[in-house]
Each structure stands twice: as structure tokens, then as C-alpha cells.
Tab-separated table of N, CA, C and O and ligand atoms in Angstrom:
chain	number	residue	atom	x	y	z
D	1	MET	N	27.432	171.434	54.380
D	1	MET	CA	27.671	170.060	54.848
D	1	MET	C	27.944	170.067	56.352
D	1	MET	O	28.629	170.960	56.850
D	2	CYS	N	27.439	169.094	57.077
D	2	CYS	CA	27.620	169.084	58.532
D	2	CYS	C	29.043	168.625	58.887
D	2	CYS	O	29.758	168.024	58.078
D	3	ILE	N	29.441	168.935	60.112
D	3	ILE	CA	30.821	168.679	60.539
D	3	ILE	C	31.157	167.177	60.503
D	3	ILE	O	32.283	166.799	60.176
D	4	PHE	N	30.181	166.331	60.813
D	4	PHE	CA	30.476	164.894	60.807
D	4	PHE	C	30.592	164.376	59.364
D	4	PHE	O	31.391	163.462	59.098
D	5	CYS	N	29.840	164.948	58.432
D	5	CYS	CA	30.015	164.570	57.021
D	5	CYS	C	31.399	165.016	56.536
D	5	CYS	O	32.034	164.310	55.739
D	6	LYS	N	31.891	166.145	57.047
D	6	LYS	CA	33.248	166.579	56.690
D	6	LYS	C	34.288	165.618	57.255
D	6	LYS	O	35.293	165.316	56.596
D	7	ILE	N	34.061	165.116	58.458
D	7	ILE	CA	34.959	164.095	59.022
D	7	ILE	C	34.938	162.854	58.132
D	7	ILE	O	35.988	162.293	57.801
D	8	LEU	N	33.744	162.443	57.715
D	8	LEU	CA	33.625	161.242	56.877
D	8	LEU	C	34.313	161.419	55.525
D	8	LEU	O	34.832	160.454	54.958
D	9	LYS	N	34.334	162.650	55.022
D	9	LYS	CA	35.010	162.911	53.736
D	9	LYS	C	36.514	163.074	53.898
D	9	LYS	O	37.242	163.218	52.909
D	10	GLY	N	36.992	163.100	55.152
D	10	GLY	CA	38.420	163.260	55.400
D	10	GLY	C	38.863	164.713	55.422
D	10	GLY	O	40.059	165.003	55.446
D	11	GLU	N	37.917	165.644	55.419
D	11	GLU	CA	38.260	167.073	55.420
D	11	GLU	C	38.624	167.568	56.807
D	11	GLU	O	39.282	168.599	56.952
D	12	ILE	N	38.161	166.847	57.842
D	12	ILE	CA	38.502	167.169	59.233
D	12	ILE	C	39.066	165.885	59.837
D	12	ILE	O	38.457	164.822	59.685
D	13	PRO	N	40.242	165.976	60.507
D	13	PRO	CA	40.837	164.752	61.059
D	13	PRO	C	40.041	164.198	62.234
D	13	PRO	O	39.289	164.935	62.880
D	14	ASN	N	40.219	162.925	62.471
D	14	ASN	CA	39.577	162.305	63.644
D	14	ASN	C	40.449	161.176	64.142
D	14	ASN	O	41.305	160.670	63.416
D	15	LYS	N	40.216	160.801	65.411
D	15	LYS	CA	40.921	159.654	65.990
D	15	LYS	C	39.970	158.468	65.933
D	15	LYS	O	39.098	158.294	66.797
D	16	THR	N	40.143	157.664	64.891
D	16	THR	CA	39.218	156.558	64.624
D	16	THR	C	39.462	155.390	65.580
D	16	THR	O	40.599	154.988	65.825
D	17	ILE	N	38.358	154.872	66.100
D	17	ILE	CA	38.397	153.665	66.935
D	17	ILE	C	38.011	152.444	66.107
D	17	ILE	O	38.616	151.382	66.221
D	18	LEU	N	36.982	152.578	65.276
D	18	LEU	CA	36.510	151.470	64.440
D	18	LEU	C	35.742	152.060	63.257
D	18	LEU	O	35.046	153.067	63.401
D	19	GLU	N	35.905	151.394	62.117
D	19	GLU	CA	35.195	151.834	60.915
D	19	GLU	C	34.799	150.609	60.111
D	19	GLU	O	35.562	149.638	60.028
D	20	ASP	N	33.600	150.625	59.534
D	20	ASP	CA	33.255	149.629	58.526
D	20	ASP	C	32.562	150.357	57.378
D	20	ASP	O	32.641	151.593	57.306
D	21	GLU	N	31.896	149.637	56.503
D	21	GLU	CA	31.346	150.315	55.317
D	21	GLU	C	30.193	151.258	55.659
D	21	GLU	O	29.906	152.193	54.904
D	22	ASN	N	29.568	151.046	56.807
D	22	ASN	CA	28.378	151.833	57.146
D	22	ASN	C	28.536	152.810	58.310
D	22	ASN	O	27.737	153.745	58.430
D	23	PHE	N	29.526	152.572	59.186
D	23	PHE	CA	29.613	153.345	60.426
D	23	PHE	C	31.055	153.736	60.738
D	23	PHE	O	32.011	153.086	60.292
D	24	LEU	N	31.180	154.793	61.547
D	24	LEU	CA	32.486	155.240	62.032
D	24	LEU	C	32.372	155.539	63.523
D	24	LEU	O	31.396	156.159	63.971
D	25	ALA	N	33.382	155.113	64.275
D	25	ALA	CA	33.493	155.460	65.699
D	25	ALA	C	34.805	156.203	65.891
D	25	ALA	O	35.854	155.752	65.423
D	26	PHE	N	34.739	157.350	66.574
D	26	PHE	CA	35.939	158.165	66.771
D	26	PHE	C	35.847	158.887	68.105
D	26	PHE	O	34.769	159.042	68.681
D	27	GLU	N	37.016	159.343	68.575
D	27	GLU	CA	37.063	159.991	69.891
D	27	GLU	C	36.409	161.369	69.834
D	27	GLU	O	36.631	162.136	68.884
D	28	ASP	N	35.628	161.684	70.880
D	28	ASP	CA	35.054	163.026	70.990
D	28	ASP	C	36.181	164.019	71.287
D	28	ASP	O	37.078	163.760	72.074
D	29	ILE	N	36.118	165.181	70.637
D	29	ILE	CA	37.162	166.189	70.762
D	29	ILE	C	37.140	166.863	72.147
D	29	ILE	O	38.151	167.430	72.574
D	30	ASN	N	36.032	166.756	72.824
D	30	ASN	CA	35.874	167.399	74.138
D	30	ASN	C	35.318	166.373	75.131
D	30	ASN	O	34.147	166.417	75.524
D	31	PRO	N	36.165	165.407	75.526
D	31	PRO	CA	35.660	164.239	76.278
D	31	PRO	C	35.036	164.609	77.616
D	31	PRO	O	35.580	165.405	78.364
D	32	GLN	N	33.895	163.991	77.905
D	32	GLN	CA	33.172	164.196	79.163
D	32	GLN	C	33.378	163.031	80.125
D	32	GLN	O	32.749	162.992	81.190
D	33	ALA	N	34.242	162.096	79.764
D	33	ALA	CA	34.593	160.957	80.618
D	33	ALA	C	35.931	160.433	80.106
D	33	ALA	O	36.395	160.849	79.038
D	34	LYS	N	36.548	159.519	80.887
D	34	LYS	CA	37.862	158.990	80.465
D	34	LYS	C	37.780	158.390	79.069
D	34	LYS	O	38.710	158.507	78.275
D	35	ILE	N	36.677	157.719	78.804
D	35	ILE	CA	36.421	157.214	77.443
D	35	ILE	C	35.176	157.918	76.925
D	35	ILE	O	34.124	157.905	77.594
D	36	HIS	N	35.308	158.573	75.799
D	36	HIS	CA	34.153	159.261	75.183
D	36	HIS	C	34.294	159.125	73.669
D	36	HIS	O	35.111	159.793	73.038
D	37	ILE	N	33.501	158.220	73.133
D	37	ILE	CA	33.536	157.893	71.708
D	37	ILE	C	32.219	158.337	71.068
D	37	ILE	O	31.155	158.207	71.678
D	38	LEU	N	32.318	158.826	69.846
D	38	LEU	CA	31.113	159.127	69.062
D	38	LEU	C	30.962	158.069	67.981
D	38	LEU	O	31.966	157.670	67.357
D	39	ILE	N	29.738	157.625	67.768
D	39	ILE	CA	29.460	156.601	66.758
D	39	ILE	C	28.414	157.151	65.804
D	39	ILE	O	27.341	157.587	66.246
D	40	ILE	N	28.752	157.140	64.509
D	40	ILE	CA	27.869	157.759	63.506
D	40	ILE	C	27.683	156.822	62.306
D	40	ILE	O	28.587	156.051	61.962
D	41	PRO	N	26.520	156.941	61.646
D	41	PRO	CA	26.369	156.266	60.347
D	41	PRO	C	27.043	157.102	59.267
D	41	PRO	O	27.165	158.327	59.402
D	42	LYS	N	27.462	156.446	58.203
D	42	LYS	CA	28.141	157.166	57.119
D	42	LYS	C	27.158	157.925	56.235
D	42	LYS	O	27.574	158.837	55.521
D	43	ILE	N	25.909	157.542	56.253
D	43	ILE	CA	24.924	158.371	55.542
D	43	ILE	C	24.397	159.427	56.507
D	43	ILE	O	24.275	159.182	57.707
D	44	HIS	N	24.123	160.605	55.974
D	44	HIS	CA	23.642	161.690	56.825
D	44	HIS	C	22.191	161.447	57.207
D	44	HIS	O	21.307	161.359	56.350
D	45	ILE	N	21.957	161.355	58.499
D	45	ILE	CA	20.603	161.249	59.067
D	45	ILE	C	20.561	162.297	60.173
D	45	ILE	O	21.476	162.348	61.015
D	46	ASP	N	19.531	163.126	60.182
D	46	ASP	CA	19.525	164.271	61.102
D	46	ASP	C	19.571	163.865	62.570
D	46	ASP	O	20.284	164.489	63.362
D	47	SER	N	18.779	162.873	62.938
D	47	SER	CA	18.732	162.495	64.358
D	47	SER	C	18.098	161.116	64.488
D	47	SER	O	17.541	160.568	63.524
D	48	PHE	N	18.122	160.598	65.703
D	48	PHE	CA	17.472	159.315	66.007
D	48	PHE	C	16.001	159.341	65.596
D	48	PHE	O	15.445	158.317	65.173
D	49	ASP	N	15.390	160.492	65.692
D	49	ASP	CA	13.952	160.614	65.456
D	49	ASP	C	13.545	160.218	64.046
D	49	ASP	O	12.382	159.853	63.823
D	50	VAL	N	14.474	160.304	63.089
D	50	VAL	CA	14.136	159.978	61.695
D	50	VAL	C	14.984	158.809	61.172
D	50	VAL	O	15.101	158.619	59.961
D	51	MET	N	15.567	158.040	62.074
D	51	MET	CA	16.424	156.935	61.644
D	51	MET	C	15.610	155.657	61.445
D	51	MET	O	14.779	155.300	62.297
D	52	ALA	N	15.879	154.976	60.327
D	52	ALA	CA	15.163	153.731	60.032
D	52	ALA	C	15.569	152.645	61.034
D	52	ALA	O	16.747	152.517	61.372
D	53	PRO	N	14.606	151.861	61.481
D	53	PRO	CA	14.915	150.782	62.426
D	53	PRO	C	15.988	149.821	61.919
D	53	PRO	O	16.791	149.316	62.713
D	54	LYS	N	16.051	149.580	60.615
D	54	LYS	CA	17.063	148.651	60.075
D	54	LYS	C	18.472	149.184	60.367
D	54	LYS	O	19.369	148.430	60.761
D	55	ILE	N	18.668	150.478	60.173
D	55	ILE	CA	19.993	151.057	60.427
D	55	ILE	C	20.300	151.011	61.919
D	55	ILE	O	21.428	150.725	62.335
D	56	MET	N	19.282	151.268	62.732
D	56	MET	CA	19.488	151.203	64.183
D	56	MET	C	19.941	149.803	64.589
D	56	MET	O	20.831	149.644	65.429
D	57	GLY	N	19.341	148.791	63.961
D	57	GLY	CA	19.720	147.415	64.275
D	57	GLY	C	21.173	147.146	63.927
D	57	GLY	O	21.920	146.557	64.716
D	58	GLU	N	21.587	147.590	62.736
D	58	GLU	CA	22.982	147.387	62.319
D	58	GLU	C	23.930	148.184	63.219
D	58	GLU	O	25.028	147.726	63.556
D	59	MET	N	23.471	149.355	63.609
D	59	MET	CA	24.311	150.212	64.455
D	59	MET	C	24.496	149.587	65.839
D	59	MET	O	25.543	149.750	66.474
D	60	THR	N	23.489	148.871	66.296
D	60	THR	CA	23.592	148.203	67.599
D	60	THR	C	24.793	147.264	67.631
D	60	THR	O	25.605	147.302	68.562
D	61	SER	N	24.931	146.443	66.590
D	61	SER	CA	26.069	145.501	66.546
D	61	SER	C	27.385	146.258	66.494
D	61	SER	O	28.366	145.860	67.148
D	62	PHE	N	27.422	147.330	65.726
D	62	PHE	CA	28.654	148.114	65.595
D	62	PHE	C	29.037	148.728	66.946
D	62	PHE	O	30.199	148.667	67.357
D	63	ILE	N	28.052	149.287	67.651
D	63	ILE	CA	28.336	149.905	68.961
D	63	ILE	C	28.859	148.849	69.937
D	63	ILE	O	29.780	149.106	70.717
D	64	GLN	N	28.283	147.648	69.876
D	64	GLN	CA	28.756	146.580	70.778
D	64	GLN	C	30.211	146.221	70.482
D	64	GLN	O	30.992	145.946	71.396
D	65	LYS	N	30.603	146.267	69.205
D	65	LYS	CA	32.014	146.018	68.858
D	65	LYS	C	32.903	147.126	69.402
D	65	LYS	O	34.002	146.854	69.919
D	66	VAL	N	32.448	148.364	69.286
D	66	VAL	CA	33.225	149.491	69.819
D	66	VAL	C	33.422	149.312	71.326
D	66	VAL	O	34.529	149.501	71.853
D	67	ALA	N	32.359	148.926	72.023
D	67	ALA	CA	32.453	148.725	73.478
D	67	ALA	C	33.490	147.663	73.813
D	67	ALA	O	34.229	147.793	74.801
D	68	SER	N	33.590	146.631	72.984
D	68	SER	CA	34.622	145.598	73.192
D	68	SER	C	36.006	146.181	73.000
D	68	SER	O	36.914	145.947	73.810
D	69	ILE	N	36.175	146.934	71.923
D	69	ILE	CA	37.498	147.472	71.586
D	69	ILE	C	38.007	148.397	72.685
D	69	ILE	O	39.190	148.351	73.043
D	70	VAL	N	37.142	149.241	73.228
D	70	VAL	CA	37.596	150.182	74.263
D	70	VAL	C	37.478	149.573	75.660
D	70	VAL	O	37.749	150.245	76.664
D	71	ASP	N	37.090	148.279	75.716
D	71	ASP	CA	37.161	147.478	76.934
D	71	ASP	C	36.289	148.031	78.069
D	71	ASP	O	36.756	148.194	79.200
D	72	VAL	N	35.042	148.327	77.745
D	72	VAL	CA	34.134	148.821	78.791
D	72	VAL	C	33.006	147.827	79.103
D	72	VAL	O	32.134	148.117	79.919
D	73	LYS	N	33.051	146.656	78.462
D	73	LYS	CA	31.904	145.749	78.604
D	73	LYS	C	31.758	145.210	80.030
D	73	LYS	O	30.646	145.100	80.545
D	74	ASN	N	32.865	144.906	80.669
D	74	ASN	CA	32.785	144.347	82.022
D	74	ASN	C	32.333	145.382	83.041
D	74	ASN	O	31.467	145.114	83.880
D	75	ASP	N	32.912	146.563	82.985
D	75	ASP	CA	32.635	147.574	84.010
D	75	ASP	C	31.395	148.402	83.698
D	75	ASP	O	30.881	149.097	84.568
D	76	GLY	N	30.951	148.367	82.452
D	76	GLY	CA	29.750	149.103	82.073
D	76	GLY	C	30.061	150.446	81.444
D	76	GLY	O	31.185	150.956	81.523
D	77	TYR	N	29.046	150.988	80.812
D	77	TYR	CA	29.223	152.253	80.084
D	77	TYR	C	27.856	152.890	79.867
D	77	TYR	O	26.817	152.325	80.249
D	78	ARG	N	27.852	154.066	79.266
D	78	ARG	CA	26.594	154.766	79.002
D	78	ARG	C	26.527	155.150	77.536
D	78	ARG	O	27.533	155.569	76.951
D	79	LEU	N	25.341	154.996	76.956
D	79	LEU	CA	25.080	155.432	75.583
D	79	LEU	C	24.059	156.548	75.614
D	79	LEU	O	23.026	156.407	76.268
D	80	ILE	N	24.353	157.620	74.895
D	80	ILE	CA	23.426	158.762	74.861
D	80	ILE	C	23.282	159.221	73.421
D	80	ILE	O	24.270	159.307	72.696
D	81	THR	N	22.056	159.532	73.013
D	81	THR	CA	21.879	160.279	71.773
D	81	THR	C	20.973	161.465	72.058
D	81	THR	O	19.857	161.305	72.570
D	82	ASN	N	21.477	162.654	71.819
D	82	ASN	CA	20.688	163.868	72.008
D	82	ASN	C	19.861	164.116	70.751
D	82	ASN	O	20.352	163.915	69.637
D	83	ILE	N	18.629	164.561	70.938
D	83	ILE	CA	17.709	164.746	69.810
D	83	ILE	C	17.124	166.157	69.856
D	83	ILE	O	16.436	166.517	70.817
D	84	GLY	N	17.445	166.924	68.809
D	84	GLY	CA	16.840	168.247	68.665
D	84	GLY	C	17.280	169.252	69.717
D	84	GLY	O	18.167	168.996	70.531
D	85	ASN	N	16.679	170.404	69.670
D	85	ASN	CA	17.119	171.516	70.519
D	85	ASN	C	16.919	171.236	71.998
D	85	ASN	O	17.833	171.452	72.807
D	86	ASN	N	15.751	170.754	72.381
D	86	ASN	CA	15.535	170.494	73.804
D	86	ASN	C	16.404	169.348	74.304
D	86	ASN	O	16.745	169.296	75.489
D	87	GLY	N	16.775	168.443	73.390
D	87	GLY	CA	17.659	167.342	73.766
D	87	GLY	C	19.119	167.750	73.835
D	87	GLY	O	19.966	166.951	74.243
D	88	GLY	N	19.432	168.953	73.387
D	88	GLY	CA	20.821	169.432	73.457
D	88	GLY	C	21.688	168.948	72.315
D	88	GLY	O	22.910	168.857	72.449
D	89	GLN	N	21.060	168.638	71.168
D	89	GLN	CA	21.828	168.141	70.022
D	89	GLN	C	22.477	169.303	69.286
D	89	GLN	O	21.786	170.144	68.708
D	90	GLU	N	23.820	169.331	69.308
D	90	GLU	CA	24.545	170.415	68.630
D	90	GLU	C	24.833	170.061	67.174
D	90	GLU	O	24.766	170.923	66.304
D	91	VAL	N	25.209	168.814	66.923
D	91	VAL	CA	25.537	168.388	65.558
D	91	VAL	C	24.351	167.604	65.011
D	91	VAL	O	23.969	166.566	65.565
D	92	LYS	N	23.783	168.103	63.925
D	92	LYS	CA	22.545	167.517	63.393
D	92	LYS	C	22.849	166.370	62.430
D	92	LYS	O	22.443	166.387	61.258
D	93	HIS	N	23.623	165.422	62.920
D	93	HIS	CA	23.925	164.162	62.217
D	93	HIS	C	23.908	163.138	63.341
D	93	HIS	O	24.734	163.230	64.264
D	94	ILE	N	22.961	162.204	63.268
D	94	ILE	CA	22.795	161.323	64.427
D	94	ILE	C	24.120	160.750	64.900
D	94	ILE	O	24.951	160.314	64.100
D	95	HIS	N	24.297	160.743	66.202
D	95	HIS	CA	25.492	160.150	66.806
D	95	HIS	C	25.133	159.639	68.187
D	95	HIS	O	24.309	160.233	68.877
D	96	PHE	N	25.762	158.546	68.541
D	96	PHE	CA	25.681	158.051	69.907
D	96	PHE	C	26.970	158.402	70.613
D	96	PHE	O	28.059	158.222	70.059
D	97	HIS	N	26.839	158.895	71.837
D	97	HIS	CA	27.993	159.090	72.718
D	97	HIS	C	28.154	157.805	73.523
D	97	HIS	O	27.198	157.365	74.175
D	98	LEU	N	29.337	157.200	73.478
D	98	LEU	CA	29.653	156.073	74.362
D	98	LEU	C	30.610	156.621	75.413
D	98	LEU	O	31.706	157.094	75.087
D	99	LEU	N	30.165	156.589	76.666
D	99	LEU	CA	30.944	157.146	77.778
D	99	LEU	C	31.283	156.040	78.758
D	99	LEU	O	30.434	155.190	79.075
D	100	GLY	N	32.511	156.044	79.265
D	100	GLY	CA	32.893	155.023	80.236
D	100	GLY	C	34.316	155.216	80.702
D	100	GLY	O	34.873	156.307	80.610
D	101	GLY	N	34.877	154.113	81.223
D	101	GLY	CA	36.248	154.174	81.717
D	101	GLY	C	36.345	154.633	83.154
D	101	GLY	O	37.436	154.692	83.722
D	102	GLU	N	35.215	154.985	83.755
D	102	GLU	CA	35.160	155.438	85.145
D	102	GLU	C	33.697	155.396	85.576
D	102	GLU	O	32.797	155.238	84.746
D	103	LYS	N	33.474	155.531	86.880
D	103	LYS	CA	32.097	155.594	87.401
D	103	LYS	C	31.501	156.933	86.983
D	103	LYS	O	32.045	157.999	87.305
D	104	LEU	N	30.399	156.889	86.253
D	104	LEU	CA	29.790	158.109	85.738
D	104	LEU	C	28.779	158.679	86.725
D	104	LEU	O	28.127	157.932	87.464
D	105	GLY	N	28.629	159.991	86.705
D	105	GLY	CA	27.650	160.648	87.566
D	105	GLY	C	26.230	160.284	87.152
D	105	GLY	O	25.967	159.966	85.994
D	106	THR	N	25.322	160.347	88.114
D	106	THR	CA	23.921	160.045	87.843
D	106	THR	C	23.260	161.234	87.168
D	106	THR	O	23.406	162.360	87.623
D	107	ILE	N	22.553	160.963	86.064
D	107	ILE	CA	21.823	162.055	85.411
D	107	ILE	C	20.318	161.824	85.445
D	107	ILE	O	19.558	162.716	85.144
D	108	LEU	N	19.909	160.621	85.761
D	108	LEU	CA	18.461	160.350	85.845
D	108	LEU	C	18.143	159.704	87.179
D	108	LEU	O	18.969	159.040	87.759
U	201	LIG	P1	25.780	166.727	70.648
U	201	LIG	O1	25.750	167.896	71.608
U	201	LIG	O2	25.071	165.514	71.164
U	201	LIG	O3	25.339	167.120	69.272
U	201	LIG	O4	27.298	166.272	70.580
U	201	LIG	C1	28.207	166.758	69.629
U	201	LIG	C2	29.561	166.264	70.055
U	201	LIG	O5	30.450	166.394	68.960
U	201	LIG	C3	30.173	167.041	71.237
U	201	LIG	O6	30.433	166.140	72.301
U	201	LIG	C4	31.465	167.607	70.640
U	201	LIG	O7	32.529	167.621	71.564
U	201	LIG	C5	31.727	166.673	69.477
U	201	LIG	N1	32.528	167.208	68.387
U	201	LIG	C6	32.316	168.351	67.699
U	201	LIG	N2	33.231	168.504	66.741
U	201	LIG	C7	34.049	167.409	66.798
U	201	LIG	C8	35.192	166.968	66.069
U	201	LIG	N3	35.700	167.683	65.042
U	201	LIG	N4	35.775	165.802	66.418
U	201	LIG	C9	35.279	165.076	67.436
U	201	LIG	N5	34.199	165.436	68.161
U	201	LIG	C10	33.593	166.581	67.855
């Protein structure tokens, strides 16, 4: 079982920001910005590459709620999803990184 499925089962603790029946948002254990939240679906999906558009649509609304809760909507934030080995994806359960709380460095 992947590490995020273990978090969802309660076998590994997490600092939850928001949860509903389909998604969980929690603090990244190794933050790369003042605010660094991970957002995952509760069903195991390997990556964005195989995610159904319907779930992506529902996840969009959930991520927007998370952005409100952590108060980054006015100043802006960054969303990242790494895909596969070349994308640098370490955990093979789709997740979005929400980064903010400060001016972020340019990566593109
Ligand atoms: P990625 O490289 O895109 O797969 O990102 C995986 C992320 O999961 C990294 O930012 C890790 O710091 C984070 N991470 C790994 N284990 C945990 C955990 N138990 N709780 C919170 N974040 C975690």
C-alpha cells in the first residue's frame, strides 16, 4: 500500500487542513515554502496521467477551498503535480502541491 493510502487509513498521522468524502488536504512533512499543502483523492490513482476528468473537476473545487482556508487567494500561490520518474514523482498516488505564503522562486 502506498504511503498516502496509509495516511488515508489513519496508519500514518497527518496535519489535516481540509477533508471531505472524496479528498484530503494535509501539510507536507518537508515544506518547500511557508505554506506547503498536499491535496489527494481518497481513491488510489497513480498520477495525473491516468486521472479521470470528472475527478479532476471535483478536485478543482476542493483545491480552491483549501486555498481559501490557508488564505493564499489574494497574494497568489502555485500548484504542482509531478508525474512519473522524469517529473520527479516520489509518491505514486496523485497529489497536488499547493505552495504559497511567500514570493516563490521562478522555475519556468
Ligand atoms: P512528489 O515528489 O511530488 O511525489 O512529492 C511527495 C511529497 O510527499 C514530498 O513533498 C514529501 O515531503 C511528501 N511526504 C512524504 N511523506 C509524507 C508524510 N508522511 N506526510 C506528509 N508529507 C509527506
